[in-house]
Amino acid sequence: MIAAYLIGADVWWQTLTEVADPGELAGAGDKLLACLHAALPAVVLAHQNAQEDLHSEDKRVRRALLGALLEGRPYEELAGVARVAVGGEHEVVAFAFESDPPSRLVQSSLGAFTGIPVLMDHVARIALLPGRSDVPGLVARLEKDVGEPVRAAAARSSVPAAISSAAQEAGRVLDLVRRLGRPPGCYRLDDVLLEHQLARPGDGLVRLAAMLNPLEEHPYLLETLRVFVERGLNRRGRRRSRASTATPWTTGCSESAR
């Protein structure tokens, strides 16, 4: 747009020099400069306003898209308007900062690490990362950029329809991590699985029980663990009831001791 004004001014001046008297050129030049001084700032301002409107609309659509994904609502049309591919796996990450870093700084840090624009709700402090992103690496980069420790909780979503439940899981884990006073860093449900199950009985029980699967090949260890739990996690209880708790493992240890 600015180039068009300059080209027009150049053509106008060349034509004027061919037909005007030499004495008229000074006045004509002053008028040309005055015109350019008035027109060019207005053109630049109009261009900036148009770009800001486009950018603002783009951000609005992206926020609406993220909101739909986090709430489990239809998202396909919004994804098309925003030109964002949301198929496949995602990492849903909830963040907690010690202060309130600028949203632009956080957004630029996430984008610089992933190499693409990242969908993030800067009010809820939750972001959607494509694929199997290096979340611990991202948290380390974010800590460096914002200049303060960061706590984050991540949950993986295999399909867009599961993003909502993954966001809820990440939020619960982050809340638990903060209440437990865990140090800054990146956490997943498995990192606080026992605490999560005690604080909020639910689906975590299945994952917690799965951690005992390796003991199925060693029934005597499983029996020892069962008795240990029944005794209130008190190892001294075995001495008072040695007969009922004896196992090949504990018997072997006793015979070795003798």
PDB file of C-alpha atoms in Angstrom:
ATOM      1  CA  MET A   1       0.000   0.000   0.000  1.00  0.00           C
ATOM      2  CA  ILE A   2       2.794   2.441   0.890  1.00  0.00           C
ATOM      3  CA  ALA A   3       4.674   1.448  -2.261  1.00  0.00           C
ATOM      4  CA  ALA A   4       1.626   2.404  -4.339  1.00  0.00           C
ATOM      5  CA  TYR A   5       1.611   5.914  -2.827  1.00  0.00           C
ATOM      6  CA  LEU A   6       5.323   6.348  -3.505  1.00  0.00           C
ATOM      7  CA  ILE A   7       4.993   5.121  -7.090  1.00  0.00           C
ATOM      8  CA  GLY A   8       2.105   7.513  -7.655  1.00  0.00           C
ATOM      9  CA  ALA A   9       4.095  10.406  -6.193  1.00  0.00           C
ATOM     10  CA  ASP A  10       7.066   9.575  -8.437  1.00  0.00           C
ATOM     11  CA  VAL A  11       4.931   9.466 -11.596  1.00  0.00           C
ATOM     12  CA  TRP A  12       3.181  12.702 -10.621  1.00  0.00           C
ATOM     13  CA  TRP A  13       6.506  14.477 -10.067  1.00  0.00           C
ATOM     14  CA  GLN A  14       8.006  13.250 -13.358  1.00  0.00           C
ATOM     15  CA  THR A  15       4.960  14.449 -15.262  1.00  0.00           C
ATOM     16  CA  LEU A  16       5.031  17.771 -13.462  1.00  0.00           C
ATOM     17  CA  THR A  17       8.682  18.422 -14.322  1.00  0.00           C
ATOM     18  CA  GLU A  18       7.868  17.906 -17.987  1.00  0.00           C
ATOM     19  CA  VAL A  19       5.017  20.406 -18.193  1.00  0.00           C
ATOM     20  CA  ALA A  20       5.513  22.928 -15.375  1.00  0.00           C
ATOM     21  CA  ASP A  21       7.664  26.023 -15.443  1.00  0.00           C
ATOM     22  CA  PRO A  22      10.847  25.848 -13.364  1.00  0.00           C
ATOM     23  CA  GLY A  23       9.494  28.493 -11.003  1.00  0.00           C
ATOM     24  CA  GLU A  24       6.448  26.349 -10.204  1.00  0.00           C
ATOM     25  CA  LEU A  25       8.390  23.236  -9.193  1.00  0.00           C
ATOM     26  CA  ALA A  26       9.353  24.460  -5.713  1.00  0.00           C
ATOM     27  CA  GLY A  27       5.751  25.076  -4.710  1.00  0.00           C
ATOM     28  CA  ALA A  28       4.615  21.831  -6.287  1.00  0.00           C
ATOM     29  CA  GLY A  29       7.326  19.923  -4.410  1.00  0.00           C
ATOM     30  CA  ASP A  30       6.187  21.383  -1.100  1.00  0.00           C
ATOM     31  CA  LYS A  31       2.607  20.327  -1.817  1.00  0.00           C
ATOM     32  CA  LEU A  32       3.728  16.818  -2.768  1.00  0.00           C
ATOM     33  CA  LEU A  33       5.690  16.394   0.460  1.00  0.00           C
ATOM     34  CA  ALA A  34       2.776  17.739   2.504  1.00  0.00           C
ATOM     35  CA  CYS A  35       0.481  15.224   0.835  1.00  0.00           C
ATOM     36  CA  LEU A  36       2.861  12.339   1.577  1.00  0.00           C
ATOM     37  CA  HIS A  37       3.274  13.471   5.194  1.00  0.00           C
ATOM     38  CA  ALA A  38      -0.496  13.349   5.630  1.00  0.00           C
ATOM     39  CA  ALA A  39      -1.190  10.160   3.682  1.00  0.00           C
ATOM     40  CA  LEU A  40       1.586   7.792   4.720  1.00  0.00           C
ATOM     41  CA  PRO A  41       0.948   7.812   8.510  1.00  0.00           C
ATOM     42  CA  ALA A  42      -2.752   7.248   7.863  1.00  0.00           C
ATOM     43  CA  VAL A  43      -1.970   4.312   5.565  1.00  0.00           C
ATOM     44  CA  VAL A  44       0.386   2.766   8.135  1.00  0.00           C
ATOM     45  CA  LEU A  45      -2.169   3.183  10.924  1.00  0.00           C
ATOM     46  CA  ALA A  46      -4.936   1.638   8.825  1.00  0.00           C
ATOM     47  CA  HIS A  47      -2.674  -1.309   7.995  1.00  0.00           C
ATOM     48  CA  GLN A  48      -1.801  -1.835  11.661  1.00  0.00           C
ATOM     49  CA  ASN A  49      -5.454  -1.724  12.682  1.00  0.00           C
ATOM     50  CA  ALA A  50      -6.351  -4.266  10.010  1.00  0.00           C
ATOM     51  CA  GLN A  51      -3.565  -6.602  11.132  1.00  0.00           C
ATOM     52  CA  GLU A  52      -4.584  -6.260  14.778  1.00  0.00           C
ATOM     53  CA  ASP A  53      -8.181  -7.040  13.879  1.00  0.00           C
ATOM     54  CA  LEU A  54      -7.085 -10.158  12.007  1.00  0.00           C
ATOM     55  CA  HIS A  55      -4.789 -11.216  14.840  1.00  0.00           C
ATOM     56  CA  SER A  56      -7.488 -10.554  17.421  1.00  0.00           C
ATOM     57  CA  GLU A  57     -10.004 -12.618  15.464  1.00  0.00           C
ATOM     58  CA  ASP A  58      -7.466 -15.413  15.088  1.00  0.00           C
ATOM     59  CA  LYS A  59      -6.837 -15.435  18.838  1.00  0.00           C
ATOM     60  CA  ARG A  60     -10.573 -15.428  19.513  1.00  0.00           C
ATOM     61  CA  VAL A  61     -11.114 -18.464  17.292  1.00  0.00           C
ATOM     62  CA  ARG A  62      -8.164 -20.299  18.843  1.00  0.00           C
ATOM     63  CA  ARG A  63      -9.488 -19.611  22.338  1.00  0.00           C
ATOM     64  CA  ALA A  64     -12.900 -20.890  21.296  1.00  0.00           C
ATOM     65  CA  LEU A  65     -11.305 -24.015  19.811  1.00  0.00           C
ATOM     66  CA  LEU A  66      -9.356 -24.758  22.984  1.00  0.00           C
ATOM     67  CA  GLY A  67     -12.452 -24.161  25.087  1.00  0.00           C
ATOM     68  CA  ALA A  68     -14.439 -26.628  22.992  1.00  0.00           C
ATOM     69  CA  LEU A  69     -11.719 -29.276  23.308  1.00  0.00           C
ATOM     70  CA  LEU A  70     -11.344 -28.813  27.062  1.00  0.00           C
ATOM     71  CA  GLU A  71     -15.091 -28.971  27.603  1.00  0.00           C
ATOM     72  CA  GLY A  72     -15.699 -31.899  25.264  1.00  0.00           C
ATOM     73  CA  ARG A  73     -17.848 -29.915  22.814  1.00  0.00           C
ATOM     74  CA  PRO A  74     -17.814 -30.138  18.975  1.00  0.00           C
ATOM     75  CA  TYR A  75     -14.594 -28.616  17.695  1.00  0.00           C
ATOM     76  CA  GLU A  76     -14.253 -29.560  14.001  1.00  0.00           C
ATOM     77  CA  GLU A  77     -15.624 -26.329  12.524  1.00  0.00           C
ATOM     78  CA  LEU A  78     -13.528 -24.155  14.837  1.00  0.00           C
ATOM     79  CA  ALA A  79     -10.415 -26.169  13.994  1.00  0.00           C
ATOM     80  CA  GLY A  80     -11.014 -25.500  10.306  1.00  0.00           C
ATOM     81  CA  VAL A  81     -11.457 -21.759  10.823  1.00  0.00           C
ATOM     82  CA  ALA A  82      -8.373 -21.581  13.050  1.00  0.00           C
ATOM     83  CA  ARG A  83      -6.390 -23.737  10.600  1.00  0.00           C
ATOM     84  CA  VAL A  84      -5.241 -25.954  13.470  1.00  0.00           C
ATOM     85  CA  ALA A  85      -4.865 -29.729  13.155  1.00  0.00           C
ATOM     86  CA  VAL A  86      -6.116 -31.375  16.345  1.00  0.00           C
ATOM     87  CA  GLY A  87      -6.176 -35.038  15.346  1.00  0.00           C
ATOM     88  CA  GLY A  88      -4.018 -37.645  17.066  1.00  0.00           C
ATOM     89  CA  GLU A  89      -2.279 -37.574  20.424  1.00  0.00           C
ATOM     90  CA  HIS A  90      -1.852 -34.539  22.654  1.00  0.00           C
ATOM     91  CA  GLU A  91      -0.257 -33.668  25.957  1.00  0.00           C
ATOM     92  CA  VAL A  92      -2.536 -31.596  28.167  1.00  0.00           C
ATOM     93  CA  VAL A  93      -0.398 -29.601  30.597  1.00  0.00           C
ATOM     94  CA  ALA A  94      -1.541 -27.521  33.568  1.00  0.00           C
ATOM     95  CA  PHE A  95       0.904 -24.937  34.945  1.00  0.00           C
ATOM     96  CA  ALA A  96       1.395 -23.211  38.287  1.00  0.00           C
ATOM     97  CA  PHE A  97       3.679 -20.179  38.567  1.00  0.00           C
ATOM     98  CA  GLU A  98       4.939 -18.532  41.725  1.00  0.00           C
ATOM     99  CA  SER A  99       4.093 -15.099  40.324  1.00  0.00           C
ATOM    100  CA  ASP A 100       2.051 -13.983  37.335  1.00  0.00           C
ATOM    101  CA  PRO A 101       4.365 -13.869  34.290  1.00  0.00           C
ATOM    102  CA  PRO A 102       3.126 -12.024  31.190  1.00  0.00           C
ATOM    103  CA  SER A 103       0.924 -14.167  28.968  1.00  0.00           C
ATOM    104  CA  ARG A 104       2.897 -13.162  25.871  1.00  0.00           C
ATOM    105  CA  LEU A 105       6.136 -14.351  27.478  1.00  0.00           C
ATOM    106  CA  VAL A 106       4.627 -17.725  28.373  1.00  0.00           C
ATOM    107  CA  GLN A 107       3.040 -18.095  24.932  1.00  0.00           C
ATOM    108  CA  SER A 108       6.250 -17.221  23.106  1.00  0.00           C
ATOM    109  CA  SER A 109       8.249 -19.640  25.265  1.00  0.00           C
ATOM    110  CA  LEU A 110       5.879 -22.514  24.486  1.00  0.00           C
ATOM    111  CA  GLY A 111       5.886 -21.667  20.787  1.00  0.00           C
ATOM    112  CA  ALA A 112       9.680 -21.415  20.654  1.00  0.00           C
ATOM    113  CA  PHE A 113      10.069 -24.836  22.269  1.00  0.00           C
ATOM    114  CA  THR A 114       7.499 -26.674  20.147  1.00  0.00           C
ATOM    115  CA  GLY A 115       8.133 -24.783  16.919  1.00  0.00           C
ATOM    116  CA  ILE A 116       4.416 -24.189  16.355  1.00  0.00           C
ATOM    117  CA  PRO A 117       1.726 -21.965  17.909  1.00  0.00           C
ATOM    118  CA  VAL A 118       0.433 -23.621  21.082  1.00  0.00           C
ATOM    119  CA  LEU A 119      -3.180 -23.486  22.213  1.00  0.00           C
ATOM    120  CA  MET A 120      -3.218 -22.173  25.787  1.00  0.00           C
ATOM    121  CA  ASP A 121      -5.807 -20.811  28.178  1.00  0.00           C
ATOM    122  CA  HIS A 122      -3.853 -18.159  30.080  1.00  0.00           C
ATOM    123  CA  VAL A 123      -6.573 -17.802  32.707  1.00  0.00           C
ATOM    124  CA  ALA A 124      -6.806 -21.494  33.583  1.00  0.00           C
ATOM    125  CA  ARG A 125      -3.059 -21.916  32.862  1.00  0.00           C
ATOM    126  CA  ILE A 126      -3.565 -25.004  30.744  1.00  0.00           C
ATOM    127  CA  ALA A 127      -1.984 -25.765  27.368  1.00  0.00           C
ATOM    128  CA  LEU A 128      -2.487 -28.311  24.614  1.00  0.00           C
ATOM    129  CA  LEU A 129       0.718 -29.701  23.087  1.00  0.00           C
ATOM    130  CA  PRO A 130       0.667 -31.831  19.930  1.00  0.00           C
ATOM    131  CA  GLY A 131       1.951 -35.402  19.919  1.00  0.00           C
ATOM    132  CA  ARG A 132       4.225 -36.805  22.593  1.00  0.00           C
ATOM    133  CA  SER A 133       5.977 -33.590  23.472  1.00  0.00           C
ATOM    134  CA  ASP A 134       8.962 -33.406  25.813  1.00  0.00           C
ATOM    135  CA  VAL A 135       7.037 -31.886  28.702  1.00  0.00           C
ATOM    136  CA  PRO A 136       9.929 -31.921  31.235  1.00  0.00           C
ATOM    137  CA  GLY A 137      12.106 -30.167  28.663  1.00  0.00           C
ATOM    138  CA  LEU A 138       9.369 -27.631  28.010  1.00  0.00           C
ATOM    139  CA  VAL A 139       9.015 -26.914  31.734  1.00  0.00           C
ATOM    140  CA  ALA A 140      12.778 -26.388  32.028  1.00  0.00           C
ATOM    141  CA  ARG A 141      12.691 -23.973  29.072  1.00  0.00           C
ATOM    142  CA  LEU A 142       9.711 -22.148  30.547  1.00  0.00           C
ATOM    143  CA  GLU A 143      11.447 -21.774  33.927  1.00  0.00           C
ATOM    144  CA  LYS A 144      14.429 -20.214  32.183  1.00  0.00           C
ATOM    145  CA  ASP A 145      12.309 -17.815  30.133  1.00  0.00           C
ATOM    146  CA  VAL A 146      10.037 -16.611  32.953  1.00  0.00           C
ATOM    147  CA  GLY A 147      12.843 -16.585  35.526  1.00  0.00           C
ATOM    148  CA  GLU A 148      11.064 -18.567  38.223  1.00  0.00           C
ATOM    149  CA  PRO A 149      10.282 -22.169  39.251  1.00  0.00           C
ATOM    150  CA  VAL A 150       7.330 -23.805  37.518  1.00  0.00           C
ATOM    151  CA  ARG A 151       5.158 -26.721  38.577  1.00  0.00           C
ATOM    152  CA  ALA A 152       3.336 -28.586  35.838  1.00  0.00           C
ATOM    153  CA  ALA A 153       1.120 -31.637  35.550  1.00  0.00           C
ATOM    154  CA  ALA A 154       0.672 -33.491  32.269  1.00  0.00           C
ATOM    155  CA  ALA A 155      -1.836 -36.036  31.034  1.00  0.00           C
ATOM    156  CA  ARG A 156      -1.793 -37.712  27.636  1.00  0.00           C
ATOM    157  CA  SER A 157      -4.801 -37.786  25.328  1.00  0.00           C
ATOM    158  CA  SER A 158      -4.830 -40.358  22.529  1.00  0.00           C
ATOM    159  CA  VAL A 159      -7.735 -38.735  20.651  1.00  0.00           C
ATOM    160  CA  PRO A 160      -9.316 -35.252  20.691  1.00  0.00           C
ATOM    161  CA  ALA A 161     -12.410 -36.617  22.436  1.00  0.00           C
ATOM    162  CA  ALA A 162     -10.246 -37.534  25.451  1.00  0.00           C
ATOM    163  CA  ILE A 163      -8.700 -34.078  25.856  1.00  0.00           C
ATOM    164  CA  SER A 164     -11.388 -33.001  28.305  1.00  0.00           C
ATOM    165  CA  SER A 165     -10.776 -35.902  30.699  1.00  0.00           C
ATOM    166  CA  ALA A 166      -7.008 -35.471  30.337  1.00  0.00           C
ATOM    167  CA  ALA A 167      -7.357 -31.812  31.301  1.00  0.00           C
ATOM    168  CA  GLN A 168      -9.312 -32.755  34.405  1.00  0.00           C
ATOM    169  CA  GLU A 169      -6.658 -35.306  35.362  1.00  0.00           C
ATOM    170  CA  ALA A 170      -3.845 -32.795  34.879  1.00  0.00           C
ATOM    171  CA  GLY A 171      -5.703 -30.252  36.994  1.00  0.00           C
ATOM    172  CA  ARG A 172      -6.242 -32.728  39.841  1.00  0.00           C
ATOM    173  CA  VAL A 173      -2.597 -33.816  39.795  1.00  0.00           C
ATOM    174  CA  LEU A 174      -1.347 -30.229  39.833  1.00  0.00           C
ATOM    175  CA  ASP A 175      -3.643 -29.346  42.722  1.00  0.00           C
ATOM    176  CA  LEU A 176      -2.403 -32.380  44.672  1.00  0.00           C
ATOM    177  CA  VAL A 177       1.243 -31.593  43.923  1.00  0.00           C
ATOM    178  CA  ARG A 178       0.803 -28.070  45.242  1.00  0.00           C
ATOM    179  CA  ARG A 179      -1.013 -29.199  48.389  1.00  0.00           C
ATOM    180  CA  LEU A 180       1.679 -31.796  49.074  1.00  0.00           C
ATOM    181  CA  GLY A 181       4.361 -29.157  48.714  1.00  0.00           C
ATOM    182  CA  ARG A 182       6.194 -31.062  45.999  1.00  0.00           C
ATOM    183  CA  PRO A 183       9.172 -29.250  44.435  1.00  0.00           C
ATOM    184  CA  PRO A 184       8.922 -27.562  41.024  1.00  0.00           C
ATOM    185  CA  GLY A 185       8.994 -29.803  37.990  1.00  0.00           C
ATOM    186  CA  CYS A 186       6.731 -31.908  35.806  1.00  0.00           C
ATOM    187  CA  TYR A 187       4.400 -34.521  37.289  1.00  0.00           C
ATOM    188  CA  ARG A 188       2.007 -37.166  36.037  1.00  0.00           C
ATOM    189  CA  LEU A 189      -0.647 -39.159  37.838  1.00  0.00           C
ATOM    190  CA  ASP A 190       1.711 -42.103  38.337  1.00  0.00           C
ATOM    191  CA  ASP A 191       4.062 -39.833  40.301  1.00  0.00           C
ATOM    192  CA  VAL A 192       1.417 -39.226  42.969  1.00  0.00           C
ATOM    193  CA  LEU A 193      -0.791 -42.243  42.388  1.00  0.00           C
ATOM    194  CA  LEU A 194      -1.027 -43.399  46.002  1.00  0.00           C
ATOM    195  CA  GLU A 195      -1.667 -39.902  47.323  1.00  0.00           C
ATOM    196  CA  HIS A 196      -4.256 -39.314  44.600  1.00  0.00           C
ATOM    197  CA  GLN A 197      -6.098 -42.529  45.466  1.00  0.00           C
ATOM    198  CA  LEU A 198      -6.137 -41.665  49.167  1.00  0.00           C
ATOM    199  CA  ALA A 199      -7.373 -38.131  48.502  1.00  0.00           C
ATOM    200  CA  ARG A 200      -9.795 -39.012  45.711  1.00  0.00           C
ATOM    201  CA  PRO A 201     -10.756 -42.701  45.444  1.00  0.00           C
ATOM    202  CA  GLY A 202     -11.590 -43.592  41.871  1.00  0.00           C
ATOM    203  CA  ASP A 203     -10.014 -44.764  38.640  1.00  0.00           C
ATOM    204  CA  GLY A 204      -6.550 -44.433  40.128  1.00  0.00           C
ATOM    205  CA  LEU A 205      -7.137 -47.670  42.027  1.00  0.00           C
ATOM    206  CA  VAL A 206      -6.847 -49.706  38.819  1.00  0.00           C
ATOM    207  CA  ARG A 207      -3.521 -48.113  37.938  1.00  0.00           C
ATOM    208  CA  LEU A 208      -2.317 -48.459  41.506  1.00  0.00           C
ATOM    209  CA  ALA A 209      -3.179 -52.157  41.570  1.00  0.00           C
ATOM    210  CA  ALA A 210      -1.400 -52.639  38.247  1.00  0.00           C
ATOM    211  CA  MET A 211       1.851 -51.707  39.953  1.00  0.00           C
ATOM    212  CA  LEU A 212       1.613 -55.001  41.853  1.00  0.00           C
ATOM    213  CA  ASN A 213       1.384 -57.093  38.683  1.00  0.00           C
ATOM    214  CA  PRO A 214       5.101 -58.018  38.749  1.00  0.00           C
ATOM    215  CA  LEU A 215       4.513 -59.700  42.135  1.00  0.00           C
ATOM    216  CA  GLU A 216       2.216 -62.296  40.559  1.00  0.00           C
ATOM    217  CA  GLU A 217       5.302 -64.307  39.629  1.00  0.00           C
ATOM    218  CA  HIS A 218       6.426 -64.225  43.272  1.00  0.00           C
ATOM    219  CA  PRO A 219       3.389 -65.208  45.405  1.00  0.00           C
ATOM    220  CA  TYR A 220       5.394 -65.303  48.625  1.00  0.00           C
ATOM    221  CA  LEU A 221       6.293 -61.633  48.203  1.00  0.00           C
ATOM    222  CA  LEU A 222       2.662 -60.815  47.491  1.00  0.00           C
ATOM    223  CA  GLU A 223       1.619 -62.669  50.648  1.00  0.00           C
ATOM    224  CA  THR A 224       4.246 -60.822  52.686  1.00  0.00           C
ATOM    225  CA  LEU A 225       2.957 -57.509  51.335  1.00  0.00           C
ATOM    226  CA  ARG A 226      -0.634 -58.479  52.126  1.00  0.00           C
ATOM    227  CA  VAL A 227       0.223 -59.291  55.742  1.00  0.00           C
ATOM    228  CA  PHE A 228       2.294 -56.129  56.013  1.00  0.00           C
ATOM    229  CA  VAL A 229      -0.701 -54.049  54.945  1.00  0.00           C
ATOM    230  CA  GLU A 230      -3.082 -55.960  57.215  1.00  0.00           C
ATOM    231  CA  ARG A 231      -0.786 -55.234  60.172  1.00  0.00           C
ATOM    232  CA  GLY A 232      -1.117 -51.531  59.510  1.00  0.00           C
ATOM    233  CA  LEU A 233       2.215 -51.263  57.706  1.00  0.00           C
ATOM    234  CA  ASN A 234       3.904 -52.348  60.949  1.00  0.00           C
ATOM    235  CA  ARG A 235       6.789 -54.788  60.527  1.00  0.00           C
ATOM    236  CA  ARG A 236       6.770 -55.598  64.252  1.00  0.00           C
ATOM    237  CA  GLY A 237       3.395 -57.237  63.840  1.00  0.00           C
ATOM    238  CA  ARG A 238       5.061 -60.202  62.167  1.00  0.00           C
ATOM    239  CA  ARG A 239       6.896 -61.156  65.331  1.00  0.00           C
ATOM    240  CA  ARG A 240       3.685 -61.391  67.325  1.00  0.00           C
ATOM    241  CA  SER A 241       2.149 -63.641  64.700  1.00  0.00           C
ATOM    242  CA  ARG A 242       5.095 -65.408  63.107  1.00  0.00           C
ATOM    243  CA  ALA A 243       3.170 -68.569  62.385  1.00  0.00           C
ATOM    244  CA  SER A 244       0.499 -66.847  60.360  1.00  0.00           C
ATOM    245  CA  THR A 245       2.937 -64.721  58.397  1.00  0.00           C
ATOM    246  CA  ALA A 246       5.706 -67.228  57.698  1.00  0.00           C
ATOM    247  CA  THR A 247       6.520 -67.522  54.013  1.00  0.00           C
ATOM    248  CA  PRO A 248       9.308 -69.274  52.112  1.00  0.00           C
ATOM    249  CA  TRP A 249      10.986 -65.882  51.874  1.00  0.00           C
ATOM    250  CA  THR A 250      10.704 -64.976  55.569  1.00  0.00           C
ATOM    251  CA  THR A 251      11.544 -68.542  56.662  1.00  0.00           C
ATOM    252  CA  GLY A 252      14.612 -68.578  54.497  1.00  0.00           C
ATOM    253  CA  CYS A 253      15.775 -65.290  55.993  1.00  0.00           C
ATOM    254  CA  SER A 254      15.220 -66.675  59.537  1.00  0.00           C
ATOM    255  CA  GLU A 255      17.175 -69.856  58.853  1.00  0.00           C
ATOM    256  CA  SER A 256      19.993 -67.861  57.330  1.00  0.00           C
ATOM    257  CA  ALA A 257      20.089 -65.672  60.412  1.00  0.00           C
ATOM    258  CA  ARG A 258      20.414 -68.733  62.664  1.00  0.00           C
TER     259      ARG A 258
END
